[in-house]
PDB file of C-alpha atoms and ligand atoms in Angstrom:
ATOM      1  CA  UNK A  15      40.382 -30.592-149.419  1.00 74.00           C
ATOM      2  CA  UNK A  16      40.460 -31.200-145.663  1.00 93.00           C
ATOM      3  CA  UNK A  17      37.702 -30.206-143.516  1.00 97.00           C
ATOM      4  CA  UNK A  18      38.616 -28.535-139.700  1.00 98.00           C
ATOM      5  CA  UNK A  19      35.833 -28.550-137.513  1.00 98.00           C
ATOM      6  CA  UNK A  20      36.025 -26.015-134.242  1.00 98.00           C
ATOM      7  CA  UNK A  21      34.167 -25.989-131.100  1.00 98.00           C
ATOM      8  CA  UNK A  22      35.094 -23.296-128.723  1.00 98.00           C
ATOM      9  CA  UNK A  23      33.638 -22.694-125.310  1.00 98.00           C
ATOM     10  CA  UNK A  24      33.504 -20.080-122.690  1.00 97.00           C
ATOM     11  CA  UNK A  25      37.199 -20.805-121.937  1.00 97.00           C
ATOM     12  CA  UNK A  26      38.513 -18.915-125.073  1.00 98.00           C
ATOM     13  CA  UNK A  27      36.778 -15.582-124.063  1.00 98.00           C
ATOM     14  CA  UNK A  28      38.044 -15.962-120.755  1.00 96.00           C
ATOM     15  CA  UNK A  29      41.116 -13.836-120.964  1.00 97.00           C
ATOM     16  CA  UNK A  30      38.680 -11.037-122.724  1.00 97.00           C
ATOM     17  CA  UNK A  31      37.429 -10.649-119.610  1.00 94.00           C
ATOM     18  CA  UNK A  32      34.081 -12.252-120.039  1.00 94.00           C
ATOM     19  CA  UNK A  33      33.176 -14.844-117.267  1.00 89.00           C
ATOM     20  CA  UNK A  34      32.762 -18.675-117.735  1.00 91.00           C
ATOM     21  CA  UNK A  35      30.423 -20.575-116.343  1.00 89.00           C
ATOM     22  CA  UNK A  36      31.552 -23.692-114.271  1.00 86.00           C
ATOM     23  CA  UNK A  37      35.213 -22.507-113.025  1.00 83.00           C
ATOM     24  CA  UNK A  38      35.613 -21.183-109.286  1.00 81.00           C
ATOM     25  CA  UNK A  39      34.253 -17.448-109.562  1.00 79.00           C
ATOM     26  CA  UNK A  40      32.293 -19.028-112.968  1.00 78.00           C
ATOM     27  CA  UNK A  41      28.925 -17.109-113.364  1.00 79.00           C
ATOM     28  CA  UNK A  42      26.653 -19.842-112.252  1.00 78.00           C
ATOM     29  CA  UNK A  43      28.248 -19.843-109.072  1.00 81.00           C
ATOM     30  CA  UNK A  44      26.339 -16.633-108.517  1.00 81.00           C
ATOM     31  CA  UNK A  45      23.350 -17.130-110.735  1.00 84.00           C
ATOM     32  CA  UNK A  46      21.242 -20.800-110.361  1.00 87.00           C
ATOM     33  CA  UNK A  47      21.342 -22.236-113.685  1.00 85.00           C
ATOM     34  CA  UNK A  48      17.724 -22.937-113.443  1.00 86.00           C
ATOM     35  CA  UNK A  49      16.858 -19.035-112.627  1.00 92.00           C
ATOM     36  CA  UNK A  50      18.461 -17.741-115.333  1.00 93.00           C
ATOM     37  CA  UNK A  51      19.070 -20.237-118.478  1.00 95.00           C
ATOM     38  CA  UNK A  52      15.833 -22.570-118.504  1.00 96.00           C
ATOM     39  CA  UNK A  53      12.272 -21.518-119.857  1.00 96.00           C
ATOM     40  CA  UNK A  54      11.139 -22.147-116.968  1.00 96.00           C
ATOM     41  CA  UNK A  55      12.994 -20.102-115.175  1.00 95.00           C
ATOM     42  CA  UNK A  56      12.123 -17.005-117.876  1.00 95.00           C
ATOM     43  CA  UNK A  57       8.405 -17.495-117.354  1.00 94.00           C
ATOM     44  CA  UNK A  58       8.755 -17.365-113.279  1.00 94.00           C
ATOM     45  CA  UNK A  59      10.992 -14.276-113.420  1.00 94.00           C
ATOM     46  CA  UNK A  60      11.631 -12.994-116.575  1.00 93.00           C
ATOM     47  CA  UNK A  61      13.041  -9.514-114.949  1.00 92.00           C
ATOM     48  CA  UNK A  62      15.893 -11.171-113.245  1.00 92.00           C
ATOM     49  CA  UNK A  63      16.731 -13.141-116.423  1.00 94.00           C
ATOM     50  CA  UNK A  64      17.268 -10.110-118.819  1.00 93.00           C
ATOM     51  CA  UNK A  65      18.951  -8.363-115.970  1.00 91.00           C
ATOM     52  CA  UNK A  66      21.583 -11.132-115.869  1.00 93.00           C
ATOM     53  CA  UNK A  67      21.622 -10.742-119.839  1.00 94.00           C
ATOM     54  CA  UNK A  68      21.557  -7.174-120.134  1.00 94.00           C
ATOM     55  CA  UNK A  69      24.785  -6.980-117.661  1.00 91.00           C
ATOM     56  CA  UNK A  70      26.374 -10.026-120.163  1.00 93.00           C
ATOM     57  CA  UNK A  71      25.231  -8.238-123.402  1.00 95.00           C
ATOM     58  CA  UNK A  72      27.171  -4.631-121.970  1.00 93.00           C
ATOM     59  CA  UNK A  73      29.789  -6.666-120.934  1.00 92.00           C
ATOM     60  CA  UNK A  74      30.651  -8.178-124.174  1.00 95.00           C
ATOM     61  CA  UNK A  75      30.134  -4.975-125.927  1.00 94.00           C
ATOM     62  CA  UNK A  76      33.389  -3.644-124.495  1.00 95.00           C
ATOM     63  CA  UNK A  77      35.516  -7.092-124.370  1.00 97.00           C
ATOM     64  CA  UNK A  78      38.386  -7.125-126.754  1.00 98.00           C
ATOM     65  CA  UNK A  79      39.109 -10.516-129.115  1.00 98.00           C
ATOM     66  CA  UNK A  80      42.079 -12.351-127.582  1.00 98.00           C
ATOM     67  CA  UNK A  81      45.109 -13.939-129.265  1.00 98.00           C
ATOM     68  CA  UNK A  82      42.971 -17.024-129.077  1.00 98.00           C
ATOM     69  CA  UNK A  83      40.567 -15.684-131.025  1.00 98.00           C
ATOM     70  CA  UNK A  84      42.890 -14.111-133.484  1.00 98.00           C
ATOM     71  CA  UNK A  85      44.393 -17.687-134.207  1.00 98.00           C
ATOM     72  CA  UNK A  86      41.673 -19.367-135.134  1.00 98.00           C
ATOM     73  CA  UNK A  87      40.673 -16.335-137.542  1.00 98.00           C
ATOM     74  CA  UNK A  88      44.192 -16.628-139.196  1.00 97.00           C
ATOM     75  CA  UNK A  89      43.653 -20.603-139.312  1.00 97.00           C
ATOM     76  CA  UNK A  90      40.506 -19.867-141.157  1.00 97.00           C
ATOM     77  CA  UNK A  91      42.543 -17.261-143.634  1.00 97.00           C
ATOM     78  CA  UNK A  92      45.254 -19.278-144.427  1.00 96.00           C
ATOM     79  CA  UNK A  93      42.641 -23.053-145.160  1.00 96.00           C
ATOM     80  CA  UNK A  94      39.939 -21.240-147.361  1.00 96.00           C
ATOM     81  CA  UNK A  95      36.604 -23.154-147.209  1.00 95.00           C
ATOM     82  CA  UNK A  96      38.171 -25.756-144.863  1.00 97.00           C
ATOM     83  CA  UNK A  97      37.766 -24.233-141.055  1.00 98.00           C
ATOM     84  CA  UNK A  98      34.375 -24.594-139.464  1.00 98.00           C
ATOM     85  CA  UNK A  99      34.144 -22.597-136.525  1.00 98.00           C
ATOM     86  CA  UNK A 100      31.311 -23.340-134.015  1.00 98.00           C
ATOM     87  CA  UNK A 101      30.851 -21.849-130.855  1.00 98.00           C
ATOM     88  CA  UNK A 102      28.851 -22.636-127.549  1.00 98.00           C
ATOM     89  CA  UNK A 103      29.410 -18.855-126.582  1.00 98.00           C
ATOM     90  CA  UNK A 104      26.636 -16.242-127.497  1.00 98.00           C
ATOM     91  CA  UNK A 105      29.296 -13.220-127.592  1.00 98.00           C
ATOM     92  CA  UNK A 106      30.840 -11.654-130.816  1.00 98.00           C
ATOM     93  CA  UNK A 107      34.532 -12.060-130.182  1.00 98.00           C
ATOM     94  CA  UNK A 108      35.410 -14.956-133.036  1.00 98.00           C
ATOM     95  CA  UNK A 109      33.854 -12.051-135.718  1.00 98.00           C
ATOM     96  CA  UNK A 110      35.430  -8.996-133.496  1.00 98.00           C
ATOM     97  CA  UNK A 111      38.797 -11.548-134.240  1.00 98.00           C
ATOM     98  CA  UNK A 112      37.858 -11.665-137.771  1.00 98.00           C
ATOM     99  CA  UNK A 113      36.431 -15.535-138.275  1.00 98.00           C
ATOM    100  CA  UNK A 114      34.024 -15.669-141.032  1.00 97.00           C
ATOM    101  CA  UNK A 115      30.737 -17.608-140.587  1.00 98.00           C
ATOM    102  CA  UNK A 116      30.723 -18.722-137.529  1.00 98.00           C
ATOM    103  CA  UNK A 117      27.825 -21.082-136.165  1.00 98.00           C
ATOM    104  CA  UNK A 118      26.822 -19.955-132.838  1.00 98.00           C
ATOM    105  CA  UNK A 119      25.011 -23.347-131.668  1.00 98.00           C
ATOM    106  CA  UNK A 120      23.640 -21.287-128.271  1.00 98.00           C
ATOM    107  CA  UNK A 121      22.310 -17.986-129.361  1.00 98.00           C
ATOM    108  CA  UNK A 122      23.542 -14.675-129.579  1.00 98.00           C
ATOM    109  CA  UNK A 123      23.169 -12.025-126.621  1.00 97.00           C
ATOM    110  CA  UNK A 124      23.333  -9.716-129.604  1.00 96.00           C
ATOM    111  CA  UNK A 125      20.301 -10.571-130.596  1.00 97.00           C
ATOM    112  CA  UNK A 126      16.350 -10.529-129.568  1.00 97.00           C
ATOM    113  CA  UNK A 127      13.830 -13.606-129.812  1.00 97.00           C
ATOM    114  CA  UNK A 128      10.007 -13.417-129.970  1.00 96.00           C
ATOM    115  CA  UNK A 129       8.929 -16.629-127.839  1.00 93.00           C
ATOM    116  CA  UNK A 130       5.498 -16.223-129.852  1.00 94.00           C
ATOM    117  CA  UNK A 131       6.194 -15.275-133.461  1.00 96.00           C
ATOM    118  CA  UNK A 132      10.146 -16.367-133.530  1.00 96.00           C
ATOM    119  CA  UNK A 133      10.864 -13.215-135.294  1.00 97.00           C
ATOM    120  CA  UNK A 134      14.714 -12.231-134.503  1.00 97.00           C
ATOM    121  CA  UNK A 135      16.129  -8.658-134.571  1.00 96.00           C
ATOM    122  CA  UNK A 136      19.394  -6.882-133.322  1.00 96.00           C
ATOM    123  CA  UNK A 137      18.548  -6.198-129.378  1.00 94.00           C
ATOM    124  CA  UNK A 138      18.517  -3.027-127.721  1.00 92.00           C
ATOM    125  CA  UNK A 139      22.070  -2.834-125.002  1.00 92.00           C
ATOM    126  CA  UNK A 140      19.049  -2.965-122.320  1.00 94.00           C
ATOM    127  CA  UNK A 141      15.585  -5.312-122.712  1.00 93.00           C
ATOM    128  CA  UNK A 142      13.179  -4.741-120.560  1.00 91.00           C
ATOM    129  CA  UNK A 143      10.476  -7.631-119.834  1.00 87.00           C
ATOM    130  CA  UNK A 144       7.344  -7.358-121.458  1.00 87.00           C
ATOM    131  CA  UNK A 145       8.719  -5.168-124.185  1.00 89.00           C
ATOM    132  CA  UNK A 146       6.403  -6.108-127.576  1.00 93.00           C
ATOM    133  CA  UNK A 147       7.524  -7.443-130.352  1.00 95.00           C
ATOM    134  CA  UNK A 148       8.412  -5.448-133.056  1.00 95.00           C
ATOM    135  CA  UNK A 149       6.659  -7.861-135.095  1.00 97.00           C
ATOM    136  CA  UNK A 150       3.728  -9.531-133.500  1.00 97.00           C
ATOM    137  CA  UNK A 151       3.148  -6.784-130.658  1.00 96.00           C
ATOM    138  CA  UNK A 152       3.227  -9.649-128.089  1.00 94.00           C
ATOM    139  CA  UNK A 153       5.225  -9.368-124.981  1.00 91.00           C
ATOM    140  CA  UNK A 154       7.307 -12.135-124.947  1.00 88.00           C
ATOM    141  CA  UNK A 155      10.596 -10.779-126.264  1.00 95.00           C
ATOM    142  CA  UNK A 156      13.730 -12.759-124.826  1.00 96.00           C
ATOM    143  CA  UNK A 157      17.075 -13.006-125.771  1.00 97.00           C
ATOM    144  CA  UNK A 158      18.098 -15.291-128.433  1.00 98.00           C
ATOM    145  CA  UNK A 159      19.765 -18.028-126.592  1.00 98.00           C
ATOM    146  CA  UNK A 160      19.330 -21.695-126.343  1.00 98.00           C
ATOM    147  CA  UNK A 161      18.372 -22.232-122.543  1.00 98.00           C
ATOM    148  CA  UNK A 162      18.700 -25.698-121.206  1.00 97.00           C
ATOM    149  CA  UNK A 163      15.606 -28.086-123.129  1.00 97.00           C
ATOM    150  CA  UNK A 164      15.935 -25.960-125.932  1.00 97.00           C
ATOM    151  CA  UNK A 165      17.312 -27.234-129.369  1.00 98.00           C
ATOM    152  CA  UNK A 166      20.494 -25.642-129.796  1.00 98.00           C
ATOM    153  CA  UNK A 167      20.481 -24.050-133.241  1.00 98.00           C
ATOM    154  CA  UNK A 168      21.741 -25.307-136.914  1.00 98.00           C
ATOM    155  CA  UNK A 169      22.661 -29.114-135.747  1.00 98.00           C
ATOM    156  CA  UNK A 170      21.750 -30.568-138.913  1.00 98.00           C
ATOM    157  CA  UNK A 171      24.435 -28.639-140.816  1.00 98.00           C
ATOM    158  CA  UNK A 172      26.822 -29.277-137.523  1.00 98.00           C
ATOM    159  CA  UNK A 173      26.494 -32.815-137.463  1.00 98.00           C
ATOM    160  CA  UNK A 174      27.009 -32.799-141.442  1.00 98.00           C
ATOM    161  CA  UNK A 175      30.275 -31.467-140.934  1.00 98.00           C
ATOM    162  CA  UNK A 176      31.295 -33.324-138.121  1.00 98.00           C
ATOM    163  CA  UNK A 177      30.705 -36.861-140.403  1.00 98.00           C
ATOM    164  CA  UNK A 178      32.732 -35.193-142.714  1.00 98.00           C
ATOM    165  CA  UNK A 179      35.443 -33.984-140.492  1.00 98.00           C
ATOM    166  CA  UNK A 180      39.774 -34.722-140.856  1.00 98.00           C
ATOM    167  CA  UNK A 181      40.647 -33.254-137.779  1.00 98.00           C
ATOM    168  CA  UNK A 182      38.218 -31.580-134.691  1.00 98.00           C
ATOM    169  CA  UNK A 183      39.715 -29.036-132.435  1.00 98.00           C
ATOM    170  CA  UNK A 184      37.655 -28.580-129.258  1.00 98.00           C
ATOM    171  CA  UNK A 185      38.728 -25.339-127.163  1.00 98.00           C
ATOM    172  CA  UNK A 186      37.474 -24.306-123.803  1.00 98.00           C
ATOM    173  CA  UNK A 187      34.942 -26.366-123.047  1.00 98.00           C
ATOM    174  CA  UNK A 188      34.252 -28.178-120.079  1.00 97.00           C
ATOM    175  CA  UNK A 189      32.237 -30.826-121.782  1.00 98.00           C
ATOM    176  CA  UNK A 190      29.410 -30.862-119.752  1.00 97.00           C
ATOM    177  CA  UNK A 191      26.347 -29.209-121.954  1.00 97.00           C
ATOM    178  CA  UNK A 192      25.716 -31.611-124.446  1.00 98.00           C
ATOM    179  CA  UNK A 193      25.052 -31.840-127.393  1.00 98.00           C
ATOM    180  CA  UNK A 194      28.419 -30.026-127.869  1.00 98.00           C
ATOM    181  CA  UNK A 195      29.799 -32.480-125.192  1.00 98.00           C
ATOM    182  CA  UNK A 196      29.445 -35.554-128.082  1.00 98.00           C
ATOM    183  CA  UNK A 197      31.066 -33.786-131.088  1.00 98.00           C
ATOM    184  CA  UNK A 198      34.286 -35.369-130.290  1.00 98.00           C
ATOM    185  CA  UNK A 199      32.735 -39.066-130.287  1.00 98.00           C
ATOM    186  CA  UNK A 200      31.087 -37.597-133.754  1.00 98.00           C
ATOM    187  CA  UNK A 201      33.724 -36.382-135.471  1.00 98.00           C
ATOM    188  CA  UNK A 202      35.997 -39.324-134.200  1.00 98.00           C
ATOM    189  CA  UNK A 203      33.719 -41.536-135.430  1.00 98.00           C
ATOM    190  CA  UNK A 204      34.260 -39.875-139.042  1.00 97.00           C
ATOM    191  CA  UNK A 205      37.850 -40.656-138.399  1.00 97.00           C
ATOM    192  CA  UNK A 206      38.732 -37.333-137.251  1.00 98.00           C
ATOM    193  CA  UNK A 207      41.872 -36.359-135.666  1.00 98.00           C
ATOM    194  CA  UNK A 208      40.505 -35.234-132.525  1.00 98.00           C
ATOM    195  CA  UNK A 209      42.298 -32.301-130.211  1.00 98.00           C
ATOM    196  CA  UNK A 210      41.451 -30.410-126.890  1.00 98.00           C
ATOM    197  CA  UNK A 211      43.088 -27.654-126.051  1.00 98.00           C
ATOM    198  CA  UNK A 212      41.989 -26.135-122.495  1.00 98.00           C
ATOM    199  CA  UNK A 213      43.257 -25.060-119.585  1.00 98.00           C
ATOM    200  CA  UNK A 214      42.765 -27.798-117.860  1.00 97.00           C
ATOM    201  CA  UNK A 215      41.290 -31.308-118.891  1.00 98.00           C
ATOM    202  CA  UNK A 216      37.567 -31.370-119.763  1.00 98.00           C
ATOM    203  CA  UNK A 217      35.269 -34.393-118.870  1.00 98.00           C
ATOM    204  CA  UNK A 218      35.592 -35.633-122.063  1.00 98.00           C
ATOM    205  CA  UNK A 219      39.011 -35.623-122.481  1.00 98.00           C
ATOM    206  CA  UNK A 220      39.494 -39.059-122.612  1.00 98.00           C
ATOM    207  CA  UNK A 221      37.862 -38.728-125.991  1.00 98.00           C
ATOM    208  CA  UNK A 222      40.397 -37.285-127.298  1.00 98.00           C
ATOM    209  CA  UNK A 223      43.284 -38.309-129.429  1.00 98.00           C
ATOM    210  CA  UNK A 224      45.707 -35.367-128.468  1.00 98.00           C
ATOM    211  CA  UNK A 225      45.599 -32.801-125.601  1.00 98.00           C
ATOM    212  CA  UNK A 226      47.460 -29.481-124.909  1.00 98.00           C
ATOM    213  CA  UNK A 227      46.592 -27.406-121.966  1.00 98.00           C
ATOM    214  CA  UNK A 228      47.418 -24.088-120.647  1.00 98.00           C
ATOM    215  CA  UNK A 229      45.660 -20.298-121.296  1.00 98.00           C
ATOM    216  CA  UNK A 230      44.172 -20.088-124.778  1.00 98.00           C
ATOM    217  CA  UNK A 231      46.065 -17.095-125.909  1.00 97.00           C
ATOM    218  CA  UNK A 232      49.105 -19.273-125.218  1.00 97.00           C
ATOM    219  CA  UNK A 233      48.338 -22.291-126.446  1.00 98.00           C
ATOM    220  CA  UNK A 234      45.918 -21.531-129.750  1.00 96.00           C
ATOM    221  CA  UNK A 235      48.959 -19.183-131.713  1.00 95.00           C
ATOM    222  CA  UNK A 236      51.194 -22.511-130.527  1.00 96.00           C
ATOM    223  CA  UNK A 237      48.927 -24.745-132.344  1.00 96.00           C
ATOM    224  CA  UNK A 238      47.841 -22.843-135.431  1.00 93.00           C
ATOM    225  CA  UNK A 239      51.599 -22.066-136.017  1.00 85.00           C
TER     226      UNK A 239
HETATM  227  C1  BJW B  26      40.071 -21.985-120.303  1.00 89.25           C
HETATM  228  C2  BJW B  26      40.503 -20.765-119.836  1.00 89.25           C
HETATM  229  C3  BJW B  26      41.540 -20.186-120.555  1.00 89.25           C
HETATM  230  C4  BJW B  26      38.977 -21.365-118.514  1.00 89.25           C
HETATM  231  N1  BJW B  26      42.035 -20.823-121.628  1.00 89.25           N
HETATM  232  N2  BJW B  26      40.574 -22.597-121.371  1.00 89.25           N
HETATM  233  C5  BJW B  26      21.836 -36.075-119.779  1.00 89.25           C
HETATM  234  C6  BJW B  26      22.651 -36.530-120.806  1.00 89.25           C
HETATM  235  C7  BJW B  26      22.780 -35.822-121.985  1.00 89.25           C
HETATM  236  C8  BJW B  26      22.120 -34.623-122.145  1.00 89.25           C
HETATM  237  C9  BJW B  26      21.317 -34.171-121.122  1.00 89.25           C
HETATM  238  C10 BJW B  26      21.172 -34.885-119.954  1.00 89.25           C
HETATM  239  N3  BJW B  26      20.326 -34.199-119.146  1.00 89.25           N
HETATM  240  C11 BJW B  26      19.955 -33.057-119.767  1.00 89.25           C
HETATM  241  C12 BJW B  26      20.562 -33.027-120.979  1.00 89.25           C
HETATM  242  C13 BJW B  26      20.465 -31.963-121.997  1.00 89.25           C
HETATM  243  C14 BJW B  26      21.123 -30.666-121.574  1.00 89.25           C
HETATM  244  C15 BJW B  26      22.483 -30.942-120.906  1.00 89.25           C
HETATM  245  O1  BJW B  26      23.506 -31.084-121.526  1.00 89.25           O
HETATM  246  N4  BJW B  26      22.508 -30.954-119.589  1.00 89.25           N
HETATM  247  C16 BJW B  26      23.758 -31.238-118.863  1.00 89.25           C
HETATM  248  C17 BJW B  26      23.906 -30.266-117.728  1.00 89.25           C
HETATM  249  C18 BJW B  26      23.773 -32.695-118.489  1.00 89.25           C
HETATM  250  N5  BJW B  26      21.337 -29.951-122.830  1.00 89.25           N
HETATM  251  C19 BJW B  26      20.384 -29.213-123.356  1.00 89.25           C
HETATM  252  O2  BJW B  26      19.300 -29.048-122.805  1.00 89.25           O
HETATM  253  C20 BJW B  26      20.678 -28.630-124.714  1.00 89.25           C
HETATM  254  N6  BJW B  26      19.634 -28.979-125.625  1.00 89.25           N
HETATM  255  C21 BJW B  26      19.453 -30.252-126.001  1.00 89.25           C
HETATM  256  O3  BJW B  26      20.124 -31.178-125.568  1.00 89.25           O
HETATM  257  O4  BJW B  26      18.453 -30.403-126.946  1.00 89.25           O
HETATM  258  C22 BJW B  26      18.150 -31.747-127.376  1.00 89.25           C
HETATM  259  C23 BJW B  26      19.072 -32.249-128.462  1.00 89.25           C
HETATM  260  C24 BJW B  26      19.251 -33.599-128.620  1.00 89.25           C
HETATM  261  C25 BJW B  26      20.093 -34.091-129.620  1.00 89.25           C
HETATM  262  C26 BJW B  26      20.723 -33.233-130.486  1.00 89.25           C
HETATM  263  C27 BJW B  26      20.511 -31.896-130.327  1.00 89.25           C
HETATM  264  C28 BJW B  26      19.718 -31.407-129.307  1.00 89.25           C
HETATM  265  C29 BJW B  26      20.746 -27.107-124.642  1.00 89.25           C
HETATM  266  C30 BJW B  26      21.935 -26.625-123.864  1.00 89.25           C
HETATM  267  C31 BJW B  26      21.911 -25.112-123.751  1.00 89.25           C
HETATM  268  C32 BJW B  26      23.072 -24.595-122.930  1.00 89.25           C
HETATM  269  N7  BJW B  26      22.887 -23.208-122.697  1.00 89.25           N
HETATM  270  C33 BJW B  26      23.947 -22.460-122.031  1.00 89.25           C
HETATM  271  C34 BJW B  26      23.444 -20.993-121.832  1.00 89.25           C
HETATM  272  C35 BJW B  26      23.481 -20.270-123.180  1.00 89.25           C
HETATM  273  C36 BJW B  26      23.215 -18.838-123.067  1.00 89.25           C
HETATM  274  C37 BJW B  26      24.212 -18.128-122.172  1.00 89.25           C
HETATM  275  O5  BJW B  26      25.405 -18.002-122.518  1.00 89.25           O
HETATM  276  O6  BJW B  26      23.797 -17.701-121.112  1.00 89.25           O
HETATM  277  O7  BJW B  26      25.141 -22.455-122.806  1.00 89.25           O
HETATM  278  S1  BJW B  26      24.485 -23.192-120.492  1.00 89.25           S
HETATM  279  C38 BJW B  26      26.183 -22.770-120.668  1.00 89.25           C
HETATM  280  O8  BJW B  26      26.989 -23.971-120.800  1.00 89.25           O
HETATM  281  C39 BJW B  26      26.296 -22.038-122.015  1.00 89.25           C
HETATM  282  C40 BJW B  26      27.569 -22.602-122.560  1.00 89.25           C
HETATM  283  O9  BJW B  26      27.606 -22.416-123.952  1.00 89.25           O
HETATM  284  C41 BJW B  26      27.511 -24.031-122.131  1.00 89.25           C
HETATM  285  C42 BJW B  26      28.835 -24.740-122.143  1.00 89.25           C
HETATM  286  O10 BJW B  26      29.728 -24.153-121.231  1.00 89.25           O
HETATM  287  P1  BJW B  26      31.282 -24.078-121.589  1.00 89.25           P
HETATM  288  O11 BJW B  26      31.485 -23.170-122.733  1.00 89.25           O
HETATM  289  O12 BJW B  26      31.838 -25.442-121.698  1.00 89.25           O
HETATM  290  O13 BJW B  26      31.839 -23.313-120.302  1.00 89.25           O
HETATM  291  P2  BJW B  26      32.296 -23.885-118.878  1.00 89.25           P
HETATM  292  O14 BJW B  26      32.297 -22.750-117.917  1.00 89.25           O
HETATM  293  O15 BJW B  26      31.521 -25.067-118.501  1.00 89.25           O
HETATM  294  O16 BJW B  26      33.787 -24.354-119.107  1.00 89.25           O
HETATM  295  C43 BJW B  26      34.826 -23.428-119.333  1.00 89.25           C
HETATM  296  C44 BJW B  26      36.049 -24.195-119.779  1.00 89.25           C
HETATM  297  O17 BJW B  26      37.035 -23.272-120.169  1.00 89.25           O
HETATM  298  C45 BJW B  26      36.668 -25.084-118.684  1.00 89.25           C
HETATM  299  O18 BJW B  26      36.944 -26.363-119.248  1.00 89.25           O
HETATM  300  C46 BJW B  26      37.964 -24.370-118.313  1.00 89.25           C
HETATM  301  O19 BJW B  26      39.021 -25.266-117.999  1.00 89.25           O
HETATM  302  C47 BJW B  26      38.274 -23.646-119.601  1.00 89.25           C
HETATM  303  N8  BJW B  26      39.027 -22.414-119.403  1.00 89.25           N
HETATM  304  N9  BJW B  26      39.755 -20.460-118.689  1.00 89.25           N
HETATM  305  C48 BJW B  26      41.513 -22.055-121.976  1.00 89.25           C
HETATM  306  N10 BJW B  26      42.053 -19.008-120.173  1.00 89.25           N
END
């Protein structure tokens, strides 16, 4: 049995509708990285930070799965128990698309994190700061994604399919967060066929065996087919 290990980015939500982060108009070039995605920048203004998540959480909640996404669920169909699907992006389109068990390395916006107890729960469409946890009663409730510093989430079982990977597929990513930036080097190393498909070349691409670029809802039904 082969083993097909996925990494998709904010690229392949793109044509939803939901913003990226480093292109021209990309959503850090309106929100500082280190306002709104460090600790640090939580604990100095936590208000502004779920703002910018509350307007990415009701965005999401109306954004339709692409043809992109719809590819890789139908890659997943027809290779059962072969097509690992991890994803850098914290919105629900791969399952809207219908991929099964997908690793979601960066968080969920779905989703609510206690900073004191690390008790998760399904958020409310609108957090407000200093709402208690349902849990602990402390007021440190965040959403539950993996700011810069933070350990992105499930890399053990990542990195044990990466060393076990025959072919790794990165999609819309720009290759500049790592870890996710060295899973092709990983999964290479495995002897991995490696492939990026973007719309335009990441910073890794030289790291990769094969490249095919234009818009993901082009491109992905190309490559699955
Ligand atoms: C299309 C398209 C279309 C457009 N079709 N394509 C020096 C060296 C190495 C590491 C570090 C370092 N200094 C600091 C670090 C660590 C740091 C890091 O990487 N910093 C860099 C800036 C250098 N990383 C961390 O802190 C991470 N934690 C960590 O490293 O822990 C220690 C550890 C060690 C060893 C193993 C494991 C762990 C945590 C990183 C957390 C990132 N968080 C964010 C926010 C998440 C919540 C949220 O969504 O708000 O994650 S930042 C943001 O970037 C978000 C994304 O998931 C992530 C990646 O962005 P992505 O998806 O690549 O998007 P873009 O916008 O960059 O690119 C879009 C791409 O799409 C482009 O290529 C376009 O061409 C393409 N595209 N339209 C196809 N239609």
């Amino acid at each position: 049995m082969d083993k097909i290990v996925i990494l998709t980015g904010a690229g392949i939500s793109a044509e939803s509708g939901l913003g990226t982060f480093r292109d021209k108009d990309g959503l850090w070039t309106r929100y500082p990285i280190e306002d709104v995605a460090t600790p640090e920048g939580f604990a100095r203004n936590p208000a502004l930070v779920q703002d910018f998540y509350n307007q990415r959480r009701a965005q999401a909640a109306t954004a339709q799965p692409n043809a992109a996404h719809r590819a890789l669920a139908r890659l997943q169909a027809e290779h059962p128990g072969e097509v690992v699907i991890v994803t850098q992006n914290v919105d629900a389109l791969h399952e809207a698309g219908g991929a099964k068990g997908v690793i979601h390395m960066h968080g969920e916006l779905a989703r609510a994190l206690c900073n004191a107890c690390a008790h998760r729960w399904d958020a409310p469409e609108v957090m407000a700061p200093g709402t208690p946890c349902p849990a602990c009663a402390a007021p440190t409730v965040r959403p539950d994604v993996v700011w810069f510093g933070e350990m992105p989430y499930r890399m053990d079982e990542v990195f044990a399919h990466l060393g076990q990977a025959d072919l790794f597929a990165a999609i819309g990513t720009s290759g500049n967060v790592y870890p996710a930036a060295g899973f092709v080097q990983e999964a290479a190393m495995a002897g991995a066929h490696t492939v990026e498909l973007n719309l335009e070349p990441s910073s890794t691409v030289s790291d990769f065996a094969e490249t095919r670029f234009g818009p993901a809802s082009s491109i992905m039904p190309d490559w699955v087919d």
